[in-house]
Amino acid sequence: MFRLRQLASAQLLQNAQQEVQEQLHAASILPSVVQLWDFQLQQTCCMATAKPAPKVPSLHERRVANYEYCKAREIWRRKVGKLRMQWLKEYKDRFAAKQQEAESVKQQVKQLRELQNAAKQTDETRDTLDRQLRDAERAYEMAMIRCAAAVRQEFRQRTLEQYQEGRRGELLEASRHWIPAEQLEARIAAALDNPTHF
C-alpha cells in the first residue's frame, strides 16, 4: 500500500513538473526559474519520492530566479492586459452592433406594423365601401323590381280600363236595340202571345 502511494505521488510530481516546465517554457522563462520550481516541488513531495533531495540553490540564485520570474510575469500581465483591452473593445463594438441591429429590427417591425394597420384600415374602408356598394346595388335592384311591378300594374290597369271602355262601348251599342222601359210590358205580353220556338 505504501509503495502504491509512493508511485502515485511520484507520478503526480512528475506530471506537475512537466506542466510547470511547459508553462514556463511557453512564457520563455530561464532554466534557473525551472530549477527553483523543481526544487520547491521536490521539497513538498520529497517524502513520496525515492530520489535523493537535490542541491538547494543559493540565496543569490533564488533571487535572480525570482527576479526573472517577476519580469516574465510582468511581461505576461502586460500582454494579457492588452488582450483584455482589445477584447473589451471588440465586445463593446459587438454589443453596439447588436444594439444597432436590434434598433433597426425594431424600426422595421414598427414600419411593418404601421403598414399592417394601414392595410387593415384600407381593408376596413374597402369592406365598408363594398358593403355600401352592395346595399346600393340591392336598393337599385329593389327599385327596378318595384318599377317593373309598377309598370306591369299600370299596363294591367290601362288594359283593364281599355277593356272596360270597349265593353261599355259594346253595351252602349247593344243598348240601342234594347227595349225601353215604357214598352217593356207590352213586349212581354206580345212575346207571351206569340211564342217563338228555337
mmCIF file of C-alpha atoms in Angstrom:
data_model
loop_
_atom_site.group_PDB
_atom_site.id
_atom_site.type_symbol
_atom_site.label_atom_id
_atom_site.label_comp_id
_atom_site.label_asym_id
_atom_site.label_seq_id
_atom_site.Cartn_x
_atom_site.Cartn_y
_atom_site.Cartn_z
ATOM 1 C CA MET A 1 0.000 0.000 0.000
ATOM 2 C CA PHE A 2 2.783 2.425 0.946
ATOM 3 C CA ARG A 3 4.589 1.557 -2.281
ATOM 4 C CA LEU A 4 1.432 2.405 -4.314
ATOM 5 C CA ARG A 5 1.206 5.785 -2.606
ATOM 6 C CA GLN A 6 4.855 6.467 -3.376
ATOM 7 C CA LEU A 7 4.333 5.557 -7.040
ATOM 8 C CA ALA A 8 1.176 7.699 -7.275
ATOM 9 C CA SER A 9 2.916 10.646 -5.607
ATOM 10 C CA ALA A 10 5.922 10.257 -7.886
ATOM 11 C CA GLN A 11 3.631 10.176 -10.922
ATOM 12 C CA LEU A 12 1.789 13.297 -9.701
ATOM 13 C CA LEU A 13 5.112 15.055 -9.057
ATOM 14 C CA GLN A 14 6.354 14.160 -12.499
ATOM 15 C CA ASN A 15 3.109 15.398 -14.135
ATOM 16 C CA ALA A 16 3.239 18.641 -12.135
ATOM 17 C CA GLN A 17 6.883 19.220 -13.075
ATOM 18 C CA GLN A 18 6.107 18.576 -16.707
ATOM 19 C CA GLU A 19 3.181 21.026 -16.675
ATOM 20 C CA VAL A 20 5.253 23.678 -14.921
ATOM 21 C CA GLN A 21 8.090 23.239 -17.391
ATOM 22 C CA GLU A 22 5.682 23.520 -20.332
ATOM 23 C CA GLN A 23 4.107 26.679 -18.902
ATOM 24 C CA LEU A 24 7.443 28.251 -18.106
ATOM 25 C CA HIS A 25 8.878 27.294 -21.449
ATOM 26 C CA ALA A 26 5.829 28.838 -23.135
ATOM 27 C CA ALA A 27 6.421 32.018 -21.180
ATOM 28 C CA SER A 28 10.128 31.889 -22.126
ATOM 29 C CA ILE A 29 11.419 31.899 -18.548
ATOM 30 C CA LEU A 30 15.047 30.962 -17.949
ATOM 31 C CA PRO A 31 16.069 27.499 -16.704
ATOM 32 C CA SER A 32 17.002 28.877 -13.298
ATOM 33 C CA VAL A 33 13.342 29.527 -12.574
ATOM 34 C CA VAL A 34 12.570 25.964 -13.612
ATOM 35 C CA GLN A 35 15.240 24.691 -11.257
ATOM 36 C CA LEU A 36 13.766 26.756 -8.430
ATOM 37 C CA TRP A 37 10.313 25.360 -9.069
ATOM 38 C CA ASP A 38 11.669 21.828 -9.362
ATOM 39 C CA PHE A 39 13.349 22.331 -6.032
ATOM 40 C CA GLN A 40 10.189 23.635 -4.401
ATOM 41 C CA LEU A 41 8.086 20.800 -5.812
ATOM 42 C CA GLN A 42 10.593 18.215 -4.708
ATOM 43 C CA GLN A 43 10.743 19.752 -1.238
ATOM 44 C CA THR A 44 6.983 19.457 -0.878
ATOM 45 C CA CYS A 45 6.906 15.910 -2.186
ATOM 46 C CA CYS A 46 10.331 14.584 -1.142
ATOM 47 C CA MET A 47 8.754 12.105 1.271
ATOM 48 C CA ALA A 48 6.810 10.436 -1.513
ATOM 49 C CA THR A 49 9.729 10.024 -3.926
ATOM 50 C CA ALA A 50 12.549 7.634 -3.708
ATOM 51 C CA LYS A 51 15.009 10.141 -5.242
ATOM 52 C CA PRO A 52 17.564 11.877 -3.054
ATOM 53 C CA ALA A 53 16.894 15.565 -2.340
ATOM 54 C CA PRO A 54 18.588 17.847 -4.902
ATOM 55 C CA LYS A 55 21.076 20.538 -4.099
ATOM 56 C CA VAL A 56 19.490 23.628 -2.542
ATOM 57 C CA PRO A 57 20.106 26.748 -4.689
ATOM 58 C CA SER A 58 21.858 29.647 -3.036
ATOM 59 C CA LEU A 59 20.067 32.820 -1.949
ATOM 60 C CA HIS A 60 21.541 34.734 -4.903
ATOM 61 C CA GLU A 61 20.317 32.102 -7.370
ATOM 62 C CA ARG A 62 16.856 32.192 -5.839
ATOM 63 C CA ARG A 63 16.726 35.990 -6.006
ATOM 64 C CA VAL A 64 17.851 36.003 -9.655
ATOM 65 C CA ALA A 65 15.280 33.327 -10.487
ATOM 66 C CA ASN A 66 12.570 35.247 -8.634
ATOM 67 C CA TYR A 67 13.527 38.492 -10.404
ATOM 68 C CA GLU A 68 13.399 36.799 -13.815
ATOM 69 C CA TYR A 69 10.109 35.185 -12.924
ATOM 70 C CA CYS A 70 8.627 38.540 -11.844
ATOM 71 C CA LYS A 71 9.961 40.164 -15.009
ATOM 72 C CA ALA A 72 8.440 37.439 -17.209
ATOM 73 C CA ARG A 73 5.188 37.645 -15.229
ATOM 74 C CA GLU A 74 5.062 41.434 -15.719
ATOM 75 C CA ILE A 75 5.529 40.976 -19.477
ATOM 76 C CA TRP A 76 2.835 38.336 -19.443
ATOM 77 C CA ARG A 77 0.469 40.606 -17.432
ATOM 78 C CA ARG A 78 1.030 43.460 -19.887
ATOM 79 C CA LYS A 79 0.236 41.161 -22.829
ATOM 80 C CA VAL A 80 -2.867 39.868 -21.074
ATOM 81 C CA GLY A 81 -3.855 43.455 -20.177
ATOM 82 C CA LYS A 82 -3.536 44.486 -23.841
ATOM 83 C CA LEU A 83 -5.523 41.439 -24.870
ATOM 84 C CA ARG A 84 -8.205 42.274 -22.293
ATOM 85 C CA MET A 85 -8.420 45.844 -23.561
ATOM 86 C CA GLN A 86 -8.673 44.543 -27.110
ATOM 87 C CA TRP A 87 -11.345 42.008 -26.083
ATOM 88 C CA LEU A 88 -13.251 44.723 -24.214
ATOM 89 C CA LYS A 89 -13.164 46.957 -27.291
ATOM 90 C CA GLU A 90 -14.309 44.080 -29.501
ATOM 91 C CA TYR A 91 -17.056 43.239 -27.015
ATOM 92 C CA LYS A 92 -18.237 46.859 -26.937
ATOM 93 C CA ASP A 93 -18.163 47.006 -30.748
ATOM 94 C CA ARG A 94 -20.160 43.767 -30.986
ATOM 95 C CA PHE A 95 -22.583 44.990 -28.332
ATOM 96 C CA ALA A 96 -23.039 48.318 -30.142
ATOM 97 C CA ALA A 97 -23.529 46.481 -33.443
ATOM 98 C CA LYS A 98 -26.115 44.195 -31.825
ATOM 99 C CA GLN A 99 -27.904 47.182 -30.315
ATOM 100 C CA GLN A 100 -27.886 48.952 -33.660
ATOM 101 C CA GLU A 101 -29.172 45.809 -35.373
ATOM 102 C CA ALA A 102 -31.847 45.401 -32.697
ATOM 103 C CA GLU A 103 -32.836 49.045 -33.164
ATOM 104 C CA SER A 104 -33.060 48.612 -36.939
ATOM 105 C CA VAL A 105 -35.128 45.428 -36.483
ATOM 106 C CA LYS A 106 -37.343 47.304 -34.024
ATOM 107 C CA GLN A 107 -37.760 50.125 -36.569
ATOM 108 C CA GLN A 108 -38.590 47.604 -39.300
ATOM 109 C CA VAL A 109 -41.148 45.914 -37.052
ATOM 110 C CA LYS A 110 -42.667 49.319 -36.293
ATOM 111 C CA GLN A 111 -42.874 50.153 -40.013
ATOM 112 C CA LEU A 112 -44.356 46.727 -40.725
ATOM 113 C CA ARG A 113 -46.986 47.246 -38.023
ATOM 114 C CA GLU A 114 -47.802 50.665 -39.461
ATOM 115 C CA LEU A 115 -48.157 49.111 -42.917
ATOM 116 C CA GLN A 116 -50.340 46.341 -41.478
ATOM 117 C CA ASN A 117 -52.507 48.909 -39.690
ATOM 118 C CA ALA A 118 -52.752 50.974 -42.881
ATOM 119 C CA ALA A 119 -53.617 47.829 -44.839
ATOM 120 C CA LYS A 120 -56.150 46.887 -42.186
ATOM 121 C CA GLN A 121 -57.719 50.350 -42.352
ATOM 122 C CA THR A 122 -57.673 50.142 -46.141
ATOM 123 C CA ASP A 123 -59.303 46.716 -45.918
ATOM 124 C CA GLU A 124 -61.888 48.049 -43.477
ATOM 125 C CA THR A 125 -62.543 51.032 -45.761
ATOM 126 C CA ARG A 126 -62.748 48.695 -48.747
ATOM 127 C CA ASP A 127 -65.113 46.411 -46.825
ATOM 128 C CA THR A 128 -67.250 49.416 -45.864
ATOM 129 C CA LEU A 129 -67.300 50.634 -49.463
ATOM 130 C CA ASP A 130 -68.084 47.118 -50.701
ATOM 131 C CA ARG A 131 -70.920 46.857 -48.180
ATOM 132 C CA GLN A 132 -72.265 50.262 -49.217
ATOM 133 C CA LEU A 133 -71.935 49.287 -52.884
ATOM 134 C CA ARG A 134 -73.804 46.004 -52.258
ATOM 135 C CA ASP A 135 -76.507 47.903 -50.348
ATOM 136 C CA ALA A 136 -76.790 50.417 -53.198
ATOM 137 C CA GLU A 137 -76.963 47.592 -55.742
ATOM 138 C CA ARG A 138 -79.654 45.861 -53.679
ATOM 139 C CA ALA A 139 -81.586 49.126 -53.362
ATOM 140 C CA TYR A 140 -81.238 49.654 -57.134
ATOM 141 C CA GLU A 141 -82.434 46.117 -57.853
ATOM 142 C CA MET A 142 -85.372 46.562 -55.481
ATOM 143 C CA ALA A 143 -86.209 49.897 -57.134
ATOM 144 C CA MET A 144 -86.027 48.253 -60.560
ATOM 145 C CA ILE A 145 -88.268 45.416 -59.372
ATOM 146 C CA ARG A 146 -90.739 47.919 -57.895
ATOM 147 C CA CYS A 147 -90.561 49.994 -61.075
ATOM 148 C CA ALA A 148 -91.166 46.915 -63.235
ATOM 149 C CA ALA A 149 -94.052 45.890 -60.962
ATOM 150 C CA ALA A 150 -95.474 49.427 -61.183
ATOM 151 C CA VAL A 151 -95.142 49.371 -64.990
ATOM 152 C CA ARG A 152 -96.869 45.980 -65.141
ATOM 153 C CA GLN A 153 -99.583 47.186 -62.777
ATOM 154 C CA GLU A 154 -100.083 50.323 -64.859
ATOM 155 C CA PHE A 155 -100.164 48.235 -68.030
ATOM 156 C CA ARG A 156 -102.769 45.922 -66.490
ATOM 157 C CA GLN A 157 -104.766 48.896 -65.276
ATOM 158 C CA ARG A 158 -104.666 50.503 -68.727
ATOM 159 C CA THR A 159 -105.547 47.219 -70.391
ATOM 160 C CA LEU A 160 -108.418 46.715 -67.948
ATOM 161 C CA GLU A 161 -109.621 50.277 -68.471
ATOM 162 C CA GLN A 162 -109.457 49.797 -72.272
ATOM 163 C CA TYR A 163 -111.348 46.543 -71.951
ATOM 164 C CA GLN A 164 -113.950 48.171 -69.721
ATOM 165 C CA GLU A 165 -114.294 51.109 -72.133
ATOM 166 C CA GLY A 166 -114.595 48.670 -75.017
ATOM 167 C CA ARG A 167 -117.207 46.672 -73.119
ATOM 168 C CA ARG A 168 -119.066 49.876 -72.215
ATOM 169 C CA GLY A 169 -118.967 50.873 -75.865
ATOM 170 C CA GLU A 170 -120.295 47.434 -76.883
ATOM 171 C CA LEU A 171 -123.010 47.627 -74.268
ATOM 172 C CA LEU A 172 -123.951 51.103 -75.417
ATOM 173 C CA GLU A 173 -124.067 49.863 -78.980
ATOM 174 C CA ALA A 174 -126.124 46.871 -77.954
ATOM 175 C CA SER A 175 -128.347 49.005 -75.770
ATOM 176 C CA ARG A 176 -129.667 50.795 -78.844
ATOM 177 C CA HIS A 177 -131.597 47.677 -79.660
ATOM 178 C CA TRP A 178 -132.831 47.204 -76.140
ATOM 179 C CA ILE A 179 -136.439 47.744 -75.244
ATOM 180 C CA PRO A 180 -137.198 50.944 -73.421
ATOM 181 C CA ALA A 181 -138.874 50.692 -70.004
ATOM 182 C CA GLU A 182 -142.202 52.108 -71.302
ATOM 183 C CA GLN A 183 -142.503 49.410 -73.903
ATOM 184 C CA LEU A 184 -141.275 46.556 -71.748
ATOM 185 C CA GLU A 185 -144.643 45.282 -70.512
ATOM 186 C CA ALA A 186 -146.232 45.464 -73.933
ATOM 187 C CA ARG A 187 -143.384 43.498 -75.438
ATOM 188 C CA ILE A 188 -143.550 40.851 -72.696
ATOM 189 C CA ALA A 189 -147.254 40.380 -73.332
ATOM 190 C CA ALA A 190 -146.669 40.193 -77.108
ATOM 191 C CA ALA A 191 -143.931 37.586 -76.623
ATOM 192 C CA LEU A 192 -146.213 35.504 -74.437
ATOM 193 C CA ASP A 193 -148.954 35.657 -77.002
ATOM 194 C CA ASN A 194 -146.664 34.636 -79.855
ATOM 195 C CA PRO A 195 -144.030 32.151 -78.536
ATOM 196 C CA THR A 196 -141.029 31.522 -80.812
ATOM 197 C CA HIS A 197 -139.505 28.033 -80.922
ATOM 198 C CA PHE A 198 -135.690 27.877 -81.300
#
